Amino acid sequence: MEVRIEGVSHRYGGLQALDGISLTVREGETLALIGPSGCGKSTLLGIVGGLLQPSTGKVLLSGKPPADCLNPLTYVFQDFALLPWRTVAENIGLSLMPHGLPANKRQERIAAILVLTGLGEFAAAYPRQLSGGMRQRVGLARALVVRPAVLLLDEPLSALDAQTRELLMEEMLAIWAQQRSTRLYVTHNLDEALRLADRIAVLSRRPGRLREIVEIGVPLSERSKPDAAPALAALHARLWTLIRSEAAEADREVVNA
Amino acid sequence: MPERSETSRPVPFRGGGFHYVPRKAVPWIGFVLVLTLWQALCSFGVISPLFLPSPEAIGVALWRLSESGAIFSHLGWSLQRILAGWAIGTAAGLLVGLTMGIFSAARSLGLPFVSALFPIPKIALLPLLILWFGIGEPSKIAVIALGVFFPTVISAYTACDSVPRNLIRMGQSFGLSGQTIVSEILLPGAMPGILSGFRISASIALILVVAAEMIGAQHGIGAFILSAGNLMQTDQLLAGVVMLSILGLLISFILGRVETWVLRWR
Amino acid sequence: MKKLLAALCGLMIVAAGQALAQDKEKLSIAALRFVSSSPIFIAQEKGYFAAEGLEVEIKFFEAAQPIAVATAGGDTDLGITGFTGGFYNLAGKGALKVIAAQSREEPGYDFVAYVVNAKAHEAGFKSVTQFPGKTVGITTVGSTFHYNLGKLAEKRNFKLEDVQLKPLQSIPNVMAALKGAQVDAVLLPANNAYALEKEGAGKIIGWVHQETPWQLGGLFANTKVVETRRPAVEKFVRAYQKACADYAEGLLQKDAQGQRTFGPKADELIAIIQKYVEPKPSVEQVKGSASYIDPQGRLLVNDIYSQVRWYQANGMVDKTVDTSKILDLNFVKGHLDLPKR
């Protein structure tokens, strides 16, 4: 499915968080949203996910969802948002609850997604027993078990250490290859975006405006090969110059909590 | 570098301490030491039995009470009142508190009442409750229920507040109904807060049962302590206090068990 | 110079005053602001203590219990109040000696009444034999009211266990419980009983003195004071007896028909009593609550033995308490009802 964001603005009280964002996430691609902190990228994701109401503008879904899709839009959260009193299997089952599947169908789906995300042996574990990486795999499995058409990822790797992040990126790419979906991926990490995205949308901060959409010419499967390095390095440099001054500004801001 | 080797020495250790490590024997040694000192002061006549009976006298009083079965009758009566009052107060408190935790309108309506009525020492209302419910069991149970109700309301809605909002957003993002969010996310998430509220309300129930039994009760630990005081039987009085402390320990042990079972995911 | 002289004179007067005060032996007594403490007030006001060379300080308490505790603990030298289970437990530990009488339930002198609530009275609760199966409000376990009921049970052959006792802690609570029909009956001092009858809330069905006359209270002293300052205590008792005689002459008289009469001597005493008792009673209230006090402060000795036995039998007083050791009968001559050996 395709996601069309049309002229979306959002205000928190007197603060203009997003200002007239229009962009399309194409069927089957990964669009990374990057920008310095405070550019409203999470707000935009919330609006797309139906958790926040835009002040003006709208978000449209078009196209046909996959055959076994139960929920067209699902979320993966930065802080995992797992229920600590539920086991891994029960946490994954949570997103199936509203759809009234018969028990055997439910078990089938859970079993399949446990295998896909490499959680098979952890089905009965509680979240507190798991590493951060495993927890985010549960978060991913919970989002995927309903076979969504569009996956919304809100900085899914930000709470993890560098090595785990690397592992999860590989796994996500493998999953994307197996399960067709459209992805909107919010991150502040340029390397992540360059590794996972087909296109990168750069937002400016305060108010959040769309500055540029950059197409990464290198196919996903070639990204980690040495041949791709120069092209990606050039892109990295270009994107960095785009956001550097605003990132510095965000860094120096005094926060009144 | 070899010429410096003569000045080499091990790094002196300067860490450690300032960290609580439970020492199992120490509390028992302390307990025995205090009892021995107390007994010695009484035996050698330093402390008059008039003002502080010896541990031995208290032990004898406890033994006589258990021999005659009186101790079980008093404990039984008090426990019965605590259970009834606590159950009623807790059920009503959870109902009101959770409603206030879920619905903003209910919170806005209830908060001023709860804030105004919570600080009133409920025992002050006993005469009024006696007028309403008579001098028997209902007024005693009502005092306990009332005393338990308000802290339960407060712990229930603050426990709801303490459930991370991102978990609720998560539930919404997966299309869970409001009802499911309450039963699967809000209530289990509020459970630790509610259970620790139970500890507080149970100790309030214990305090109030003693106070409530001071009017018009023939049986119960409170009645026993009061009549021992009226009769100047200080050994009996302290035996009653020991009973009370055992009852308190028993209640907190049971609640601890319930807590580890319900919150086994922690 | 004149000034200096005047100052010196002043100093001398103060010093002389102090010397005079020092001559007087000091004793303190714990008491309630009740009419039953009257002999103490009379002895103080009429100078009987001073005449014995004593300077007596009266320390007031709110309840009987603290009086016994204060005297046993040495905060006061003497105390005067009613005998309760708690009193005997304290005295039994050797800290107190009973030396003279205070009030007693004497036939013909109304003091404590059995009061039944109006509804129960209408329903037929009209006799003191009907207590079994009823709910009765008392102040505390081991109080004089509790004892009265126990003695009534003995006399009227019913079991005290068949009466539902409700300890309510204070006389106002007891009155409220009767008014609210929370209890069927209560035991109350005369003035409270009259007040309930006047309001129509209760009916007096009898008086304790008609059923079980007994020694209700006494004058007692800290054992150490008795041992070390015996002459001072003797002086105190002499003054106390003199006041008791005044009290009996003024407030305990009866006419030819056996009705109590209060002559001109009463007025002087009532004025003294009104000065001490709180809340300040009317003349009628003083007359109503003027309990019988032996004119010579003599105790009904045998009754004290039987009180202790009753409390012991009911588990309220320790079995080790020896009644003979809590009495010192040598201060007053001619005590009544001595136990037969």
Short mmCIF file of C-alpha atoms in Angstrom, two decimals, chain C residues 118-326:
data_model
loop_
_atom_site.label_atom_id
_atom_site.label_comp_id
_atom_site.label_asym_id
_atom_site.label_seq_id
_atom_site.Cartn_x
_atom_site.Cartn_y
_atom_site.Cartn_z
CA ALA C 118 -37.70 3.82 78.19
CA LYS C 119 -38.57 1.25 75.50
CA ALA C 120 -37.23 -1.70 77.44
CA HIS C 121 -39.09 -0.44 80.49
CA GLU C 122 -42.34 -0.32 78.54
CA ALA C 123 -41.61 -3.80 77.27
CA GLY C 124 -41.57 -5.00 80.86
CA PHE C 125 -37.98 -4.62 82.13
CA LYS C 126 -38.96 -3.31 85.54
CA SER C 127 -37.05 -5.35 88.08
CA VAL C 128 -33.40 -5.89 88.87
CA THR C 129 -34.01 -9.65 88.59
CA GLN C 130 -34.50 -9.27 84.84
CA PHE C 131 -30.91 -8.47 83.90
CA PRO C 132 -30.10 -11.89 82.35
CA GLY C 133 -30.28 -11.74 78.55
CA LYS C 134 -30.09 -7.95 78.54
CA THR C 135 -27.41 -5.62 77.18
CA VAL C 136 -25.90 -3.38 79.84
CA GLY C 137 -23.62 -0.39 79.32
CA ILE C 138 -20.79 0.11 81.81
CA THR C 139 -17.81 2.46 81.76
CA THR C 140 -14.96 -0.03 81.79
CA VAL C 141 -14.11 -3.61 82.63
CA GLY C 142 -13.31 -3.80 86.35
CA SER C 143 -15.10 -0.53 87.16
CA THR C 144 -17.29 -0.08 90.23
CA PHE C 145 -20.31 -0.45 87.92
CA HIS C 146 -19.02 -3.79 86.68
CA TYR C 147 -18.56 -4.91 90.30
CA ASN C 148 -22.06 -3.72 91.27
CA LEU C 149 -23.56 -5.87 88.55
CA GLY C 150 -21.44 -8.82 89.60
CA LYS C 151 -22.62 -8.51 93.21
CA LEU C 152 -26.21 -8.14 92.03
CA ALA C 153 -25.84 -11.37 90.03
CA GLU C 154 -24.59 -13.11 93.18
CA LYS C 155 -27.45 -11.77 95.28
CA ARG C 156 -30.19 -12.40 92.72
CA ASN C 157 -28.84 -15.76 91.61
CA PHE C 158 -28.14 -15.13 87.94
CA LYS C 159 -24.98 -15.58 85.97
CA LEU C 160 -23.06 -12.45 85.03
CA GLU C 161 -22.14 -14.21 81.76
CA ASP C 162 -25.82 -14.10 80.81
CA VAL C 163 -25.65 -10.29 80.77
CA GLN C 164 -24.14 -8.67 77.67
CA LEU C 165 -21.70 -6.10 79.04
CA LYS C 166 -20.74 -3.19 76.79
CA PRO C 167 -17.70 -1.24 78.04
CA LEU C 168 -18.20 2.31 76.72
CA GLN C 169 -15.30 4.08 78.45
CA SER C 170 -17.04 7.15 79.82
CA ILE C 171 -20.20 8.21 81.58
CA PRO C 172 -21.28 10.48 78.67
CA ASN C 173 -20.92 7.47 76.32
CA VAL C 174 -22.97 5.33 78.69
CA MET C 175 -25.71 7.99 78.80
CA ALA C 176 -25.68 8.37 75.01
CA ALA C 177 -25.95 4.60 74.52
CA LEU C 178 -29.00 4.46 76.78
CA LYS C 179 -30.63 7.42 75.04
CA GLY C 180 -30.02 5.85 71.65
CA ALA C 181 -31.45 2.54 72.96
CA GLN C 182 -28.14 0.90 72.05
CA VAL C 183 -28.23 -0.83 75.43
CA ASP C 184 -31.16 -2.02 77.54
CA ALA C 185 -29.84 -0.77 80.84
CA VAL C 186 -26.97 1.09 82.49
CA LEU C 187 -25.62 1.82 85.94
CA LEU C 188 -25.15 5.51 86.66
CA PRO C 189 -24.58 7.91 89.55
CA ALA C 190 -27.69 9.62 90.89
CA ASN C 191 -27.45 12.96 89.10
CA ASN C 192 -26.91 11.31 85.68
CA ALA C 193 -29.75 8.89 86.41
CA TYR C 194 -32.10 11.74 87.37
CA ALA C 195 -31.16 13.61 84.20
CA LEU C 196 -32.05 10.61 82.03
CA GLU C 197 -35.36 10.11 83.82
CA LYS C 198 -36.19 13.80 83.43
CA GLU C 199 -35.58 13.58 79.67
CA GLY C 200 -37.81 10.52 79.48
CA ALA C 201 -34.97 8.44 78.09
CA GLY C 202 -34.71 6.08 81.02
CA LYS C 203 -36.37 4.78 84.16
CA ILE C 204 -34.66 4.15 87.50
CA ILE C 205 -35.63 0.62 88.54
CA GLY C 206 -33.60 0.48 91.71
CA TRP C 207 -30.57 1.63 93.67
CA VAL C 208 -27.41 -0.27 94.40
CA HIS C 209 -27.73 0.44 98.16
CA GLN C 210 -31.04 -1.42 98.17
CA GLU C 211 -29.40 -4.52 96.76
CA THR C 212 -25.75 -4.69 97.65
CA PRO C 213 -24.41 -2.11 100.12
CA TRP C 214 -20.62 -1.95 99.86
CA GLN C 215 -17.49 0.07 100.51
CA LEU C 216 -17.16 2.05 97.31
CA GLY C 217 -14.01 4.06 97.86
CA GLY C 218 -11.23 4.94 100.20
CA LEU C 219 -8.37 7.14 101.23
CA PHE C 220 -5.04 5.53 100.50
CA ALA C 221 -1.37 6.40 100.68
CA ASN C 222 1.85 5.49 98.95
CA THR C 223 3.42 2.65 100.96
CA LYS C 224 6.76 4.44 101.31
CA VAL C 225 5.04 7.52 102.69
CA VAL C 226 3.19 5.35 105.24
CA GLU C 227 6.47 3.76 106.28
CA THR C 228 8.69 6.84 106.42
CA ARG C 229 6.29 9.67 107.31
CA ARG C 230 3.80 7.92 109.51
CA PRO C 231 3.23 10.87 111.90
CA ALA C 232 2.36 13.17 109.00
CA VAL C 233 -0.12 10.64 107.63
CA GLU C 234 -1.65 10.31 111.11
CA LYS C 235 -2.16 14.08 111.23
CA PHE C 236 -3.70 13.97 107.78
CA VAL C 237 -6.16 11.24 108.79
CA ARG C 238 -7.15 13.16 111.95
CA ALA C 239 -8.02 16.22 109.86
CA TYR C 240 -9.79 14.02 107.33
CA GLN C 241 -11.92 12.40 110.04
CA LYS C 242 -12.88 15.79 111.37
CA ALA C 243 -14.03 16.80 107.91
CA CYS C 244 -15.94 13.52 107.54
CA ALA C 245 -17.79 14.27 110.74
CA ASP C 246 -18.69 17.77 109.42
CA TYR C 247 -19.84 16.21 106.17
CA ALA C 248 -22.04 13.67 107.92
CA GLU C 249 -23.51 16.32 110.18
CA GLY C 250 -24.27 18.63 107.28
CA LEU C 251 -25.22 16.38 104.44
CA LEU C 252 -26.23 12.96 105.73
CA GLN C 253 -29.00 13.88 108.18
CA LYS C 254 -32.45 12.27 108.13
CA ASP C 255 -35.74 13.43 109.60
CA ALA C 256 -38.15 11.37 111.72
CA GLN C 257 -39.70 9.86 108.56
CA GLY C 258 -36.34 8.71 107.33
CA GLN C 259 -36.15 11.39 104.60
CA ARG C 260 -32.85 13.17 104.08
CA THR C 261 -32.81 16.74 105.31
CA PHE C 262 -30.30 19.48 104.76
CA GLY C 263 -30.06 22.03 107.52
CA PRO C 264 -28.16 25.33 107.76
CA LYS C 265 -24.92 23.43 108.32
CA ALA C 266 -25.31 22.00 104.83
CA ASP C 267 -25.23 25.43 103.17
CA GLU C 268 -21.73 26.22 104.38
CA LEU C 269 -20.42 22.85 103.17
CA ILE C 270 -22.22 23.08 99.86
CA ALA C 271 -20.57 26.45 99.20
CA ILE C 272 -17.15 24.83 99.83
CA ILE C 273 -17.98 21.84 97.64
CA GLN C 274 -19.23 24.07 94.80
CA LYS C 275 -15.89 25.83 94.86
CA TYR C 276 -13.98 22.63 93.99
CA VAL C 277 -16.31 20.43 91.99
CA GLU C 278 -16.31 20.75 88.21
CA PRO C 279 -18.45 21.37 86.30
CA LYS C 280 -19.85 23.58 89.07
CA PRO C 281 -22.91 21.80 90.47
CA SER C 282 -26.13 23.44 91.61
CA VAL C 283 -27.12 23.14 95.27
CA GLU C 284 -29.60 20.44 94.32
CA GLN C 285 -26.95 18.53 92.39
CA VAL C 286 -24.61 18.59 95.39
CA LYS C 287 -27.41 17.22 97.55
CA GLY C 288 -28.24 14.59 94.93
CA SER C 289 -24.72 13.26 94.69
CA ALA C 290 -23.71 13.56 98.36
CA SER C 291 -22.91 9.91 98.91
CA TYR C 292 -22.65 8.33 102.32
CA ILE C 293 -19.25 8.74 103.93
CA ASP C 294 -18.58 7.24 107.33
CA PRO C 295 -18.45 10.07 109.93
CA GLN C 296 -15.17 8.66 111.29
CA GLY C 297 -13.77 7.43 108.02
CA ARG C 298 -14.21 3.81 109.06
CA LEU C 299 -13.99 1.11 106.41
CA LEU C 300 -16.27 -1.90 105.90
CA VAL C 301 -13.20 -4.11 106.10
CA ASN C 302 -14.79 -7.45 105.33
CA ASP C 303 -16.33 -5.99 102.21
CA ILE C 304 -12.90 -5.10 100.85
CA TYR C 305 -11.84 -8.74 101.28
CA SER C 306 -14.91 -9.86 99.43
CA GLN C 307 -14.32 -7.34 96.62
CA VAL C 308 -10.83 -8.66 96.03
CA ARG C 309 -12.15 -12.23 96.11
CA TRP C 310 -14.77 -11.36 93.51
CA TYR C 311 -12.26 -9.70 91.17
CA GLN C 312 -9.90 -12.65 91.59
CA ALA C 313 -12.66 -15.17 90.89
CA ASN C 314 -13.47 -13.29 87.69
CA GLY C 315 -9.87 -13.13 86.54
CA MET C 316 -9.58 -9.35 86.85
CA VAL C 317 -7.24 -9.22 89.82
CA ASP C 318 -4.09 -11.26 90.14
CA LYS C 319 -4.46 -14.34 92.37
CA THR C 320 -1.33 -13.35 94.33
CA VAL C 321 -2.90 -10.16 95.73
CA ASP C 322 -3.15 -10.42 99.53
CA THR C 323 -5.89 -8.14 100.85
CA SER C 324 -4.42 -7.90 104.35
CA LYS C 325 -1.27 -6.37 102.85
CA ILE C 326 -3.09 -3.56 101.09
#
